[in-house]
Short mmCIF file of C-alpha atoms and ligand atoms in Angstrom, two decimals:
data_model
loop_
_atom_site.label_atom_id
_atom_site.label_comp_id
_atom_site.label_asym_id
_atom_site.label_seq_id
_atom_site.Cartn_x
_atom_site.Cartn_y
_atom_site.Cartn_z
CA MET A 30 8.62 -69.80 -39.75
CA ASN A 31 7.26 -70.44 -43.20
CA VAL A 32 6.51 -66.94 -44.11
CA GLN A 33 7.73 -65.34 -47.40
CA THR A 34 7.56 -61.74 -46.36
CA LYS A 35 10.48 -59.29 -46.64
CA SER A 36 10.19 -58.14 -42.99
CA PHE A 37 7.43 -56.96 -40.87
CA GLN A 38 6.76 -53.19 -40.61
CA ASN A 39 6.37 -52.78 -36.91
CA LYS A 40 6.18 -49.03 -36.12
CA LEU A 41 3.49 -46.45 -35.96
CA PHE A 42 2.89 -44.48 -39.20
CA ILE A 43 2.55 -40.76 -38.45
CA GLY A 44 3.09 -37.87 -40.85
CA GLY A 45 4.44 -40.16 -43.51
CA GLU A 46 7.21 -41.66 -41.24
CA PHE A 47 7.41 -44.92 -39.36
CA VAL A 48 8.19 -44.00 -35.80
CA ASP A 49 8.32 -45.46 -32.37
CA GLY A 50 5.58 -44.77 -29.75
CA ASP A 51 6.08 -41.89 -27.41
CA ALA A 52 6.14 -44.17 -24.27
CA GLY A 53 8.29 -46.92 -25.98
CA GLY A 54 5.81 -49.70 -25.34
CA THR A 55 5.30 -52.62 -27.71
CA ILE A 56 2.49 -55.18 -28.50
CA GLU A 57 3.46 -58.79 -29.11
CA VAL A 58 1.80 -60.24 -32.22
CA LEU A 59 1.20 -63.97 -32.18
CA ASN A 60 0.55 -66.57 -34.84
CA PRO A 61 -2.70 -68.22 -33.88
CA HIS A 62 -1.69 -71.47 -35.47
CA ASP A 63 0.77 -72.17 -32.60
CA ASN A 64 0.81 -68.99 -30.45
CA SER A 65 4.42 -68.39 -31.39
CA PRO A 66 5.43 -64.73 -31.57
CA ILE A 67 5.64 -63.17 -34.97
CA THR A 68 6.93 -59.72 -34.10
CA GLU A 69 6.46 -56.83 -31.74
CA VAL A 70 4.67 -53.68 -32.84
CA ALA A 71 5.14 -50.27 -31.39
CA GLU A 72 2.23 -49.39 -29.13
CA ALA A 73 0.39 -46.04 -29.77
CA ARG A 74 -0.70 -44.20 -26.52
CA GLU A 75 -2.69 -41.03 -26.20
CA ALA A 76 0.21 -38.75 -27.10
CA ASP A 77 0.86 -40.66 -30.28
CA VAL A 78 -2.79 -40.42 -31.25
CA ASP A 79 -2.60 -36.74 -30.66
CA ARG A 80 0.49 -36.41 -32.84
CA ALA A 81 -1.24 -38.40 -35.60
CA VAL A 82 -4.35 -36.11 -35.40
CA THR A 83 -2.05 -33.07 -35.68
CA ALA A 84 -0.36 -34.61 -38.77
CA ALA A 85 -3.69 -35.35 -40.41
CA ALA A 86 -5.09 -31.89 -39.62
CA GLU A 87 -1.95 -30.26 -41.19
CA ALA A 88 -2.29 -32.47 -44.33
CA PHE A 89 -6.03 -31.86 -44.61
CA PRO A 90 -6.21 -28.41 -46.38
CA ALA A 91 -3.95 -29.50 -49.32
CA TRP A 92 -5.62 -32.97 -49.60
CA ARG A 93 -9.09 -31.59 -49.85
CA ARG A 94 -7.96 -29.07 -52.45
CA MET A 95 -6.32 -31.72 -54.53
CA ALA A 96 -8.34 -32.48 -57.62
CA ALA A 97 -10.66 -35.41 -56.92
CA MET A 98 -9.32 -37.24 -59.93
CA ASP A 99 -5.83 -37.02 -58.52
CA ARG A 100 -7.01 -38.38 -55.13
CA GLY A 101 -8.68 -41.09 -57.01
CA ARG A 102 -5.61 -41.82 -59.09
CA LEU A 103 -3.64 -42.45 -55.83
CA LEU A 104 -6.20 -44.99 -54.68
CA LEU A 105 -6.07 -46.72 -58.07
CA LYS A 106 -2.43 -46.88 -57.73
CA LEU A 107 -2.83 -48.39 -54.28
CA ALA A 108 -5.23 -50.98 -55.70
CA ASP A 109 -2.55 -51.91 -58.19
CA ALA A 110 0.06 -52.11 -55.51
CA VAL A 111 -2.07 -54.49 -53.45
CA GLU A 112 -2.42 -56.75 -56.58
CA ALA A 113 1.32 -56.50 -57.29
CA ASN A 114 2.00 -57.57 -53.71
CA ALA A 115 -0.82 -60.09 -53.40
CA ASP A 116 1.24 -63.01 -52.49
CA GLU A 117 3.00 -61.23 -49.66
CA LEU A 118 -0.22 -59.75 -48.28
CA THR A 119 -1.89 -63.07 -48.53
CA ARG A 120 0.63 -64.76 -46.42
CA LEU A 121 0.91 -61.87 -43.98
CA GLU A 122 -2.85 -61.85 -43.36
CA SER A 123 -2.85 -65.59 -42.94
CA ILE A 124 -0.23 -65.75 -40.30
CA ASP A 125 -1.63 -62.74 -38.39
CA THR A 126 -5.27 -63.71 -38.44
CA GLY A 127 -5.29 -67.52 -38.95
CA HIS A 128 -7.32 -67.23 -42.17
CA PRO A 129 -6.48 -70.12 -44.56
CA LEU A 130 -4.47 -69.14 -47.55
CA ARG A 131 -7.29 -70.05 -49.87
CA ASP A 132 -9.46 -67.41 -48.10
CA THR A 133 -6.90 -64.68 -48.00
CA ARG A 134 -5.77 -65.34 -51.55
CA PHE A 135 -9.27 -65.54 -53.16
CA LEU A 136 -11.34 -63.32 -50.81
CA ASP A 137 -9.45 -60.93 -48.43
CA VAL A 138 -6.70 -59.62 -50.83
CA PRO A 139 -8.74 -59.37 -54.07
CA ARG A 140 -11.68 -57.76 -52.25
CA THR A 141 -9.19 -55.21 -50.71
CA ALA A 142 -7.85 -54.30 -54.11
CA VAL A 143 -11.33 -54.01 -55.60
CA THR A 144 -12.47 -51.72 -52.82
CA TYR A 145 -9.53 -49.25 -53.25
CA ARG A 146 -10.17 -49.36 -56.94
CA TYR A 147 -14.00 -48.76 -56.57
CA PHE A 148 -13.43 -45.73 -54.34
CA GLY A 149 -10.55 -44.57 -56.58
CA GLY A 150 -13.01 -44.37 -59.41
CA MET A 151 -15.66 -42.85 -57.17
CA ALA A 152 -13.51 -39.88 -56.13
CA ASP A 153 -14.44 -37.61 -59.05
CA LYS A 154 -17.92 -38.97 -59.57
CA PHE A 155 -19.58 -38.19 -56.37
CA GLU A 156 -21.44 -34.96 -57.06
CA GLY A 157 -23.26 -32.19 -55.32
CA SER A 158 -26.66 -31.13 -56.61
CA VAL A 159 -28.87 -28.17 -57.30
CA VAL A 160 -32.24 -27.65 -55.53
CA PRO A 161 -35.17 -26.30 -57.56
CA VAL A 162 -35.97 -23.31 -55.27
CA GLU A 163 -37.83 -20.02 -55.88
CA GLU A 164 -37.34 -18.07 -59.05
CA GLY A 165 -34.33 -15.76 -58.97
CA PHE A 166 -32.29 -17.89 -56.70
CA LEU A 167 -29.78 -20.67 -57.24
CA ASN A 168 -29.34 -23.16 -54.41
CA TYR A 169 -26.59 -25.60 -54.75
CA LEU A 170 -25.34 -28.35 -52.39
CA LEU A 171 -21.74 -29.15 -51.87
CA ARG A 172 -20.62 -32.45 -50.41
CA GLU A 173 -17.57 -31.50 -48.32
CA PRO A 174 -15.21 -33.79 -46.44
CA VAL A 175 -15.63 -33.83 -42.67
CA GLY A 176 -11.89 -33.22 -41.99
CA VAL A 177 -9.84 -35.56 -39.77
CA VAL A 178 -11.62 -38.83 -39.40
CA GLY A 179 -10.86 -41.50 -36.77
CA GLN A 180 -11.30 -45.17 -37.80
CA ILE A 181 -11.13 -48.26 -35.49
CA VAL A 182 -11.21 -51.73 -36.91
CA PRO A 183 -11.46 -55.18 -35.38
CA TRP A 184 -9.29 -58.24 -35.91
CA ASN A 185 -11.54 -60.48 -37.98
CA PHE A 186 -10.84 -59.03 -41.42
CA PRO A 187 -8.08 -56.42 -40.81
CA LEU A 188 -6.87 -56.00 -44.41
CA MET A 189 -10.34 -55.86 -45.98
CA PHE A 190 -11.97 -53.59 -43.33
CA THR A 191 -9.02 -51.14 -43.60
CA SER A 192 -9.95 -50.68 -47.34
CA TRP A 193 -13.60 -50.41 -46.53
CA LYS A 194 -12.80 -47.59 -44.13
CA MET A 195 -9.92 -45.75 -45.91
CA GLY A 196 -11.27 -46.10 -49.48
CA PRO A 197 -14.35 -43.80 -49.09
CA ALA A 198 -12.77 -41.48 -46.42
CA LEU A 199 -9.86 -40.62 -48.72
CA ALA A 200 -11.86 -40.43 -51.93
CA ALA A 201 -14.17 -37.91 -50.25
CA GLY A 202 -11.10 -35.73 -49.25
CA ASN A 203 -10.71 -36.54 -45.54
CA CYS A 204 -7.49 -37.34 -43.77
CA VAL A 205 -7.39 -40.47 -41.61
CA VAL A 206 -6.15 -41.72 -38.25
CA LEU A 207 -6.82 -45.43 -38.14
CA LYS A 208 -6.35 -47.89 -35.25
CA PRO A 209 -5.97 -51.47 -36.23
CA ALA A 210 -6.90 -54.06 -33.57
CA GLU A 211 -4.06 -54.84 -31.24
CA LEU A 212 -4.12 -58.55 -32.30
CA THR A 213 -3.75 -57.96 -36.02
CA PRO A 214 -1.94 -54.81 -37.06
CA LEU A 215 0.58 -56.27 -39.69
CA SER A 216 -1.32 -56.01 -42.85
CA THR A 217 -2.44 -52.49 -42.14
CA LEU A 218 1.16 -51.35 -41.59
CA ARG A 219 2.12 -52.96 -44.91
CA ILE A 220 -0.70 -51.02 -46.56
CA ALA A 221 0.77 -47.91 -45.04
CA GLU A 222 4.14 -48.65 -46.61
CA LEU A 223 2.44 -49.23 -50.01
CA MET A 224 0.56 -45.88 -49.66
CA ARG A 225 3.85 -44.19 -49.07
CA GLU A 226 5.38 -45.91 -52.07
CA VAL A 227 2.53 -44.83 -54.44
CA GLY A 228 2.81 -41.30 -53.33
CA PHE A 229 0.12 -40.44 -50.74
CA PRO A 230 1.28 -37.13 -49.17
CA PRO A 231 2.52 -37.30 -45.59
CA GLY A 232 -0.18 -37.03 -42.93
CA VAL A 233 -3.05 -37.94 -45.16
CA VAL A 234 -3.03 -41.42 -43.59
CA ASN A 235 -1.78 -42.24 -40.10
CA ILE A 236 -1.82 -45.77 -38.45
CA VAL A 237 -1.72 -46.08 -34.70
CA PRO A 238 -1.73 -49.69 -33.54
CA GLY A 239 -2.62 -49.69 -29.87
CA TYR A 240 -5.02 -51.03 -27.28
CA GLY A 241 -8.69 -50.15 -27.41
CA PRO A 242 -9.15 -48.58 -23.94
CA ILE A 243 -6.06 -46.36 -24.58
CA ALA A 244 -5.42 -45.48 -28.23
CA GLY A 245 -9.07 -46.29 -29.29
CA GLN A 246 -10.59 -44.30 -26.44
CA ARG A 247 -8.35 -41.34 -27.22
CA LEU A 248 -9.71 -41.41 -30.79
CA ALA A 249 -13.27 -41.49 -29.55
CA ASP A 250 -12.62 -38.59 -27.08
CA HIS A 251 -10.45 -36.46 -29.35
CA PRO A 252 -11.85 -32.93 -29.88
CA ASP A 253 -10.32 -32.42 -33.32
CA ILE A 254 -11.85 -35.64 -34.74
CA HIS A 255 -15.28 -34.80 -36.12
CA LYS A 256 -16.19 -38.19 -37.42
CA LEU A 257 -15.45 -41.66 -36.11
CA ALA A 258 -16.11 -44.82 -37.95
CA PHE A 259 -16.02 -47.94 -35.68
CA THR A 260 -16.33 -51.69 -36.48
CA GLY A 261 -16.37 -53.92 -33.35
CA SER A 262 -18.48 -55.20 -30.62
CA THR A 263 -21.86 -53.67 -29.54
CA ALA A 264 -20.43 -53.19 -26.03
CA VAL A 265 -17.58 -50.97 -27.15
CA GLY A 266 -19.87 -49.24 -29.70
CA ARG A 267 -22.01 -48.05 -26.79
CA LYS A 268 -18.94 -46.62 -24.93
CA ILE A 269 -18.02 -44.76 -28.23
CA VAL A 270 -21.51 -43.19 -28.44
CA GLU A 271 -20.95 -41.84 -24.89
CA SER A 272 -17.48 -40.56 -25.68
CA SER A 273 -18.62 -38.87 -28.93
CA ALA A 274 -20.93 -36.56 -26.91
CA GLY A 275 -17.85 -34.38 -25.96
CA ASN A 276 -17.60 -32.75 -29.40
CA LEU A 277 -20.78 -34.36 -30.93
CA LYS A 278 -18.81 -36.45 -33.35
CA LYS A 279 -20.48 -37.84 -36.39
CA LEU A 280 -20.54 -41.65 -35.82
CA GLN A 281 -20.75 -44.68 -38.01
CA LEU A 282 -21.12 -47.96 -36.08
CA GLU A 283 -20.69 -51.47 -37.53
CA LEU A 284 -21.41 -53.69 -34.52
CA GLY A 285 -22.36 -57.19 -33.73
CA GLY A 286 -24.85 -59.55 -35.48
CA LYS A 287 -26.73 -62.82 -35.05
CA GLY A 288 -27.64 -63.69 -38.66
CA ALA A 289 -30.74 -65.75 -39.28
CA ASN A 290 -30.31 -68.23 -42.04
CA ILE A 291 -33.73 -69.64 -42.94
CA ILE A 292 -34.22 -72.79 -44.98
CA PHE A 293 -37.70 -73.30 -46.36
CA GLU A 294 -39.10 -76.68 -47.16
CA ASP A 295 -38.87 -76.05 -50.98
CA ALA A 296 -35.17 -74.98 -50.88
CA ASN A 297 -32.62 -76.46 -53.14
CA ILE A 298 -31.11 -78.58 -50.31
CA PRO A 299 -27.58 -79.28 -51.69
CA ALA A 300 -27.17 -75.55 -52.46
CA ALA A 301 -28.51 -74.52 -49.11
CA VAL A 302 -26.26 -76.95 -47.21
CA GLY A 303 -23.13 -75.62 -48.97
CA GLY A 304 -24.22 -72.00 -48.67
CA SER A 305 -25.15 -72.36 -44.98
CA ALA A 306 -21.70 -74.03 -44.19
CA PHE A 307 -20.01 -71.01 -45.88
CA ALA A 308 -22.25 -68.66 -43.99
CA ILE A 309 -21.03 -69.92 -40.61
CA PHE A 310 -17.76 -71.68 -41.09
CA HIS A 311 -15.93 -69.29 -43.37
CA ASN A 312 -13.37 -67.30 -41.47
CA GLN A 313 -13.92 -69.77 -38.58
CA GLY A 314 -17.31 -67.97 -37.96
CA GLN A 315 -15.53 -64.82 -36.92
CA ALA A 316 -17.86 -62.55 -39.03
CA CYS A 317 -20.40 -60.12 -37.83
CA ILE A 318 -22.61 -61.26 -40.83
CA ALA A 319 -22.17 -64.92 -40.16
CA GLY A 320 -25.28 -67.11 -40.55
CA SER A 321 -25.07 -68.13 -36.91
CA ARG A 322 -28.67 -69.11 -36.43
CA LEU A 323 -29.87 -71.87 -38.72
CA ILE A 324 -33.63 -71.92 -38.80
CA LEU A 325 -35.06 -75.03 -40.60
CA HIS A 326 -38.49 -75.88 -41.75
CA GLU A 327 -39.49 -78.98 -39.77
CA ALA A 328 -40.32 -80.97 -42.99
CA ILE A 329 -36.72 -80.89 -44.19
CA ALA A 330 -34.84 -80.43 -40.91
CA ASP A 331 -33.67 -84.05 -40.64
CA GLU A 332 -32.53 -84.37 -44.16
CA PHE A 333 -30.86 -80.94 -44.12
CA LEU A 334 -29.08 -81.56 -40.75
CA ASP A 335 -27.85 -84.95 -41.85
CA LYS A 336 -26.02 -83.47 -44.89
CA PHE A 337 -24.97 -80.27 -43.01
CA ILE A 338 -23.36 -82.16 -40.12
CA GLY A 339 -21.69 -84.47 -42.56
CA LEU A 340 -20.12 -81.50 -44.27
CA ALA A 341 -19.12 -79.79 -40.94
CA LYS A 342 -17.37 -83.02 -39.86
CA SER A 343 -15.44 -83.16 -43.15
CA ILE A 344 -14.00 -79.67 -43.06
CA ARG A 345 -10.18 -79.84 -43.02
CA LEU A 346 -8.75 -78.01 -40.04
CA GLY A 347 -5.12 -77.10 -40.19
CA ASP A 348 -2.24 -74.62 -40.54
CA PRO A 349 -3.47 -71.63 -42.44
CA LEU A 350 -0.37 -71.78 -44.54
CA ASP A 351 -1.19 -75.26 -45.72
CA GLU A 352 -2.84 -75.06 -49.24
CA ASN A 353 -5.21 -77.84 -48.26
CA THR A 354 -6.56 -76.23 -45.11
CA GLU A 355 -10.24 -75.21 -45.26
CA MET A 356 -10.53 -73.91 -41.69
CA GLY A 357 -7.71 -72.25 -39.59
CA PRO A 358 -7.55 -71.36 -35.92
CA LEU A 359 -9.57 -68.70 -34.28
CA THR A 360 -7.54 -65.43 -34.09
CA SER A 361 -6.66 -65.60 -30.38
CA LYS A 362 -6.40 -67.95 -27.38
CA MET A 363 -8.86 -65.63 -25.40
CA HIS A 364 -11.41 -65.93 -28.19
CA GLN A 365 -11.04 -69.70 -28.39
CA GLU A 366 -11.81 -69.90 -24.73
CA ARG A 367 -14.88 -67.58 -25.20
CA VAL A 368 -16.22 -69.84 -27.88
CA LEU A 369 -15.64 -73.01 -25.80
CA LYS A 370 -17.43 -71.39 -22.96
CA TYR A 371 -20.43 -70.99 -25.13
CA CYS A 372 -20.40 -74.73 -25.77
CA GLU A 373 -20.76 -75.18 -22.05
CA VAL A 374 -23.51 -72.47 -21.83
CA ALA A 375 -25.46 -74.40 -24.58
CA LYS A 376 -25.26 -77.69 -22.52
CA GLU A 377 -26.34 -75.85 -19.41
CA GLU A 378 -29.36 -74.47 -21.16
CA GLY A 379 -30.35 -78.01 -22.31
CA GLY A 380 -28.99 -77.67 -25.80
CA GLU A 381 -27.61 -80.65 -27.73
CA ILE A 382 -24.14 -80.49 -29.26
CA LEU A 383 -24.75 -82.32 -32.58
CA THR A 384 -21.12 -82.13 -33.68
CA GLY A 385 -17.95 -80.31 -32.52
CA GLY A 386 -18.00 -78.25 -29.33
CA LYS A 387 -14.35 -79.10 -28.56
CA LEU A 388 -10.70 -78.80 -29.63
CA PRO A 389 -9.67 -81.03 -32.54
CA ASP A 390 -7.96 -84.29 -31.57
CA ASP A 391 -4.99 -83.57 -33.99
CA PRO A 392 -1.76 -83.21 -31.79
CA ALA A 393 -0.28 -80.86 -34.65
CA LEU A 394 -2.97 -78.31 -33.75
CA GLU A 395 -2.87 -78.46 -29.95
CA LYS A 396 -0.90 -75.29 -29.40
CA GLY A 397 -3.07 -73.24 -31.65
CA CYS A 398 -6.53 -71.56 -31.26
CA TYR A 399 -8.44 -74.31 -33.07
CA ILE A 400 -12.03 -75.45 -32.45
CA GLU A 401 -14.05 -77.95 -34.31
CA PRO A 402 -17.01 -76.87 -36.41
CA THR A 403 -19.81 -76.88 -33.98
CA VAL A 404 -23.58 -77.38 -34.48
CA VAL A 405 -25.89 -77.09 -31.46
CA ARG A 406 -29.67 -77.68 -31.21
CA ALA A 407 -31.10 -75.00 -29.10
CA LYS A 408 -34.34 -72.96 -28.32
CA PRO A 409 -34.63 -69.53 -29.84
CA SER A 410 -34.59 -67.88 -26.42
CA ASP A 411 -31.39 -69.53 -25.32
CA ARG A 412 -28.30 -67.46 -24.83
CA VAL A 413 -26.58 -69.21 -27.72
CA CYS A 414 -29.35 -68.04 -30.00
CA GLN A 415 -29.33 -64.49 -28.69
CA GLU A 416 -25.71 -63.66 -28.04
CA GLU A 417 -22.94 -63.25 -30.57
CA VAL A 418 -20.56 -66.29 -30.25
CA PHE A 419 -18.37 -65.20 -33.19
CA GLY A 420 -16.88 -68.68 -33.91
CA PRO A 421 -17.56 -71.78 -35.97
CA PHE A 422 -20.64 -72.30 -33.86
CA VAL A 423 -24.14 -72.51 -35.23
CA SER A 424 -27.43 -72.93 -33.38
CA VAL A 425 -30.24 -74.94 -35.02
CA THR A 426 -33.89 -74.41 -34.47
CA THR A 427 -36.96 -75.50 -36.48
CA PHE A 428 -40.20 -73.68 -37.52
CA ARG A 429 -43.67 -74.69 -38.79
CA ASP A 430 -44.82 -71.66 -40.86
CA GLU A 431 -43.83 -68.26 -42.12
CA GLU A 432 -45.32 -66.40 -39.19
CA GLU A 433 -43.34 -68.49 -36.66
CA VAL A 434 -40.04 -68.15 -38.62
CA MET A 435 -40.37 -64.29 -38.70
CA GLU A 436 -40.84 -64.28 -35.06
CA ILE A 437 -37.68 -66.27 -34.47
CA ALA A 438 -35.58 -64.49 -37.13
CA ASN A 439 -36.47 -61.03 -35.85
CA GLY A 440 -36.33 -62.06 -32.17
CA THR A 441 -32.84 -60.84 -31.23
CA GLU A 442 -31.44 -57.37 -30.33
CA TYR A 443 -29.42 -57.41 -33.55
CA GLY A 444 -30.32 -56.55 -37.14
CA LEU A 445 -27.30 -56.82 -39.34
CA ALA A 446 -27.67 -59.67 -41.87
CA GLY A 447 -29.75 -62.66 -42.68
CA GLY A 448 -30.50 -65.14 -45.48
CA LEU A 449 -33.25 -67.35 -46.81
CA TRP A 450 -33.35 -70.29 -49.12
CA THR A 451 -36.57 -70.98 -51.13
CA ARG A 452 -37.71 -71.65 -54.70
CA ASP A 453 -40.93 -69.62 -54.11
CA LEU A 454 -40.26 -66.17 -55.70
CA GLN A 455 -43.08 -64.39 -53.88
CA ARG A 456 -42.17 -65.77 -50.49
CA ALA A 457 -38.52 -64.87 -51.05
CA HIS A 458 -39.29 -61.11 -51.54
CA ARG A 459 -42.01 -61.21 -48.84
CA VAL A 460 -39.66 -62.59 -46.21
CA ALA A 461 -36.75 -60.41 -47.40
CA ALA A 462 -39.05 -57.32 -46.76
CA GLN A 463 -40.03 -58.51 -43.32
CA LEU A 464 -36.56 -59.35 -42.00
CA ILE A 465 -35.29 -56.64 -39.63
CA SER A 466 -31.86 -56.44 -41.07
CA GLY A 467 -29.48 -54.17 -42.91
CA MET A 468 -28.66 -56.94 -45.42
CA VAL A 469 -30.52 -59.96 -46.88
CA TRP A 470 -29.39 -62.69 -49.15
CA ILE A 471 -31.79 -64.83 -51.10
CA ASN A 472 -30.41 -68.28 -52.10
CA CYS A 473 -26.91 -67.24 -51.23
CA TYR A 474 -25.16 -65.80 -48.25
CA LYS A 475 -22.48 -63.35 -47.24
CA ARG A 476 -22.22 -61.63 -50.67
CA VAL A 477 -20.40 -58.38 -50.47
CA ASN A 478 -19.33 -55.74 -53.10
CA PRO A 479 -17.88 -52.31 -52.76
CA GLY A 480 -20.94 -50.89 -54.59
CA SER A 481 -23.52 -52.42 -52.26
CA PRO A 482 -24.18 -50.75 -48.87
CA PHE A 483 -23.06 -52.65 -45.79
CA GLY A 484 -24.40 -52.14 -42.20
CA GLY A 485 -27.07 -52.80 -39.79
CA VAL A 486 -29.97 -51.71 -37.75
CA ARG A 487 -30.93 -51.99 -34.02
CA SER A 488 -28.00 -53.08 -31.91
CA SER A 489 -26.00 -53.81 -34.95
CA GLY A 490 -25.32 -50.06 -35.27
CA TYR A 491 -26.01 -47.34 -37.82
CA GLY A 492 -24.43 -45.87 -40.93
CA ARG A 493 -23.34 -47.71 -43.99
CA GLU A 494 -20.00 -48.70 -45.53
CA MET A 495 -19.51 -49.14 -49.29
CA GLY A 496 -21.19 -47.58 -52.18
CA PHE A 497 -22.59 -44.06 -52.47
CA ASP A 498 -23.83 -44.36 -48.96
CA ALA A 499 -20.23 -44.55 -47.75
CA MET A 500 -19.40 -41.30 -49.62
CA ARG A 501 -22.30 -39.62 -47.88
CA GLU A 502 -21.08 -40.88 -44.50
CA TYR A 503 -17.67 -39.29 -45.05
CA THR A 504 -19.03 -35.91 -46.30
CA GLN A 505 -21.40 -33.28 -45.13
CA THR A 506 -23.71 -31.10 -47.02
CA LYS A 507 -23.22 -27.34 -47.40
CA SER A 508 -26.20 -25.56 -48.93
CA VAL A 509 -25.19 -22.41 -50.83
CA TRP A 510 -27.84 -19.73 -51.81
CA VAL A 511 -27.11 -17.30 -54.65
CA ASN A 512 -29.38 -14.40 -55.68
CA VAL A 513 -29.12 -14.65 -59.43
CA ASP A 514 -32.02 -12.32 -60.35
CA ALA A 515 -34.37 -11.82 -57.47
CA GLN A 516 -35.89 -8.60 -56.27
CA ILE A 517 -36.29 -9.11 -52.54
CA PRO A 518 -38.98 -6.92 -50.98
CA PRO A 519 -37.39 -5.21 -47.88
CA TYR A 520 -38.57 -6.31 -44.44
CA TYR A 521 -37.62 -3.14 -42.81
CA LYS A 522 -38.78 -0.05 -44.75
CA ARG A 523 -37.00 3.03 -43.61
P1 NAD B 21 -14.00 -54.99 -29.92
O1 NAD B 21 -15.14 -54.08 -29.81
O2 NAD B 21 -13.43 -55.52 -28.69
O3 NAD B 21 -12.76 -54.24 -30.69
C1 NAD B 21 -12.86 -53.65 -31.88
C2 NAD B 21 -11.93 -52.47 -31.94
O4 NAD B 21 -12.20 -51.59 -30.99
C3 NAD B 21 -10.47 -52.93 -31.72
O5 NAD B 21 -9.57 -52.12 -32.57
C4 NAD B 21 -10.22 -52.55 -30.21
O6 NAD B 21 -8.93 -52.20 -29.81
C5 NAD B 21 -11.06 -51.27 -30.17
N1 NAD B 21 -11.54 -50.87 -28.85
C6 NAD B 21 -11.80 -51.63 -27.73
N2 NAD B 21 -12.16 -50.97 -26.74
C7 NAD B 21 -12.25 -49.67 -27.07
C8 NAD B 21 -12.61 -48.43 -26.43
N3 NAD B 21 -12.99 -48.35 -25.24
N4 NAD B 21 -12.59 -47.25 -27.24
C9 NAD B 21 -12.26 -47.37 -28.54
N5 NAD B 21 -11.88 -48.43 -29.15
C10 NAD B 21 -11.86 -49.66 -28.49
O7 NAD B 21 -14.34 -56.12 -30.92
P2 NAD B 21 -13.55 -57.30 -31.45
O8 NAD B 21 -13.70 -58.42 -30.50
O9 NAD B 21 -12.18 -56.83 -31.83
O10 NAD B 21 -14.32 -57.66 -32.89
C11 NAD B 21 -15.33 -58.50 -32.89
C12 NAD B 21 -16.63 -57.67 -32.93
O11 NAD B 21 -16.69 -56.87 -34.04
C13 NAD B 21 -17.85 -58.54 -33.05
O12 NAD B 21 -18.82 -58.12 -32.20
C14 NAD B 21 -18.27 -58.40 -34.47
O13 NAD B 21 -19.64 -58.64 -34.67
C15 NAD B 21 -17.91 -56.99 -34.67
N6 NAD B 21 -17.82 -56.75 -36.13
C16 NAD B 21 -18.83 -56.00 -36.81
C17 NAD B 21 -18.81 -55.81 -38.13
C18 NAD B 21 -19.87 -55.00 -38.83
O14 NAD B 21 -19.59 -54.54 -39.94
N7 NAD B 21 -21.03 -54.88 -38.18
C19 NAD B 21 -17.76 -56.42 -38.85
C20 NAD B 21 -16.83 -57.14 -38.18
C21 NAD B 21 -16.82 -57.38 -36.85
#
């Protein structure tokens, strides 16, 4: 196997040690390029999650007392360690997820380092406040860490999402038990090794790779976890809401999406074609914020589609470790089958597959989880325009005017992200304001930055990652009243 990694860390990380699972089970991790085994990773069961929560709870008092600047310094060291090991992490993430090297090298890994650095810098800058109350009293607000937080991440951006979750949680003084997705645990375990190397105290971070209904469910049920941050499907998000009722956990839910990507008749067409291809085909379309619904003004629809389909057909599929590859495989066989099924659904509903909709003809790719970039003409009410496909699959519809496009764009259960392309400044802001969505991009798509809040509305969940919002999510307010100079008339005169 052409992988330049030292070896794969494949154990649970609990209390600062790499350990086997209590029940001795393992999870086989496959390379989606050819479905060959990469390694086996210890599987965390309920008892392991419980051990990890205990380790985190024991580490919490000292971690929250540590000077915020020192907590921040550890995150800054971690950011440096990510950069120092960038080549290894790049390749590790590519073989585990199927992301082409050019994506992991220029997006996943640098974005991970930048996120740890941002929250390292944030640790000692996130302040409480003072409320101007009645004379004679001082009322100040502390932002205190929640305690032990559970974090569950999906398989589509394992390295990056781990930094989005752990960065703010640790900066705010919480201890963490994180469950990576069963399909893609490798980069997260490597991060745990780096954390140990740079000096995070034992128990502050614990990593428990395991299956969702077992290890994930235990995190959601656990009575000593008071906050759970979840990124994944809306269906599992709903289950987590039910489980959280036990101890009324604070929740943060980053769920599915069905991003509208609107092209107005005055758009810069070449820029919109390139940007829209990135919006859906980057990461094989496995992105909650993907621009998976292309909504074209009828005046430019033919011209746009001609260029867009030409581009889609020219995308180079191949081994993620090949420097020339522009699109890798989907992350699992099961998911490949799911996306292919949606191609059938599209046809059954009377949709027209304009390109793709099948496995690539290349025999070198036949064992892998590949699927061609797919463009489908469909009606806004069709399942393929309403349900999250989560693949290199974009639906195309057209509109006549602004009223109609707003109805189409806002006409799903989701509200995570959307984009629009126009040269009309007023229209750009008007439409951005009307989109029911946590994030909107104007003349660009899929921009993210650790300073900019990330999250959705409606069935896309609630809460925000990144920025000051994330620090608020991982802290709770304590209001402290002090009588500095007040004469309080007695209520009960005796
Ligand atoms: P998923 O919901 O199946 O799994 C996500 C995580 O939850 C995994 O770690 C899984 O093991 C765990 N899990 C599964 N069942 C569980 C249970 N009963 N209790 C607790 N944990 C459980 O989702 P997926 O297929 O791995 O990921 C794709 C989904 O994630 C898509 O819907 C996508 O839109 C969503 N996503 C959302 C965002 C966002 O920020 N809004 C970002 C990326 C992905």
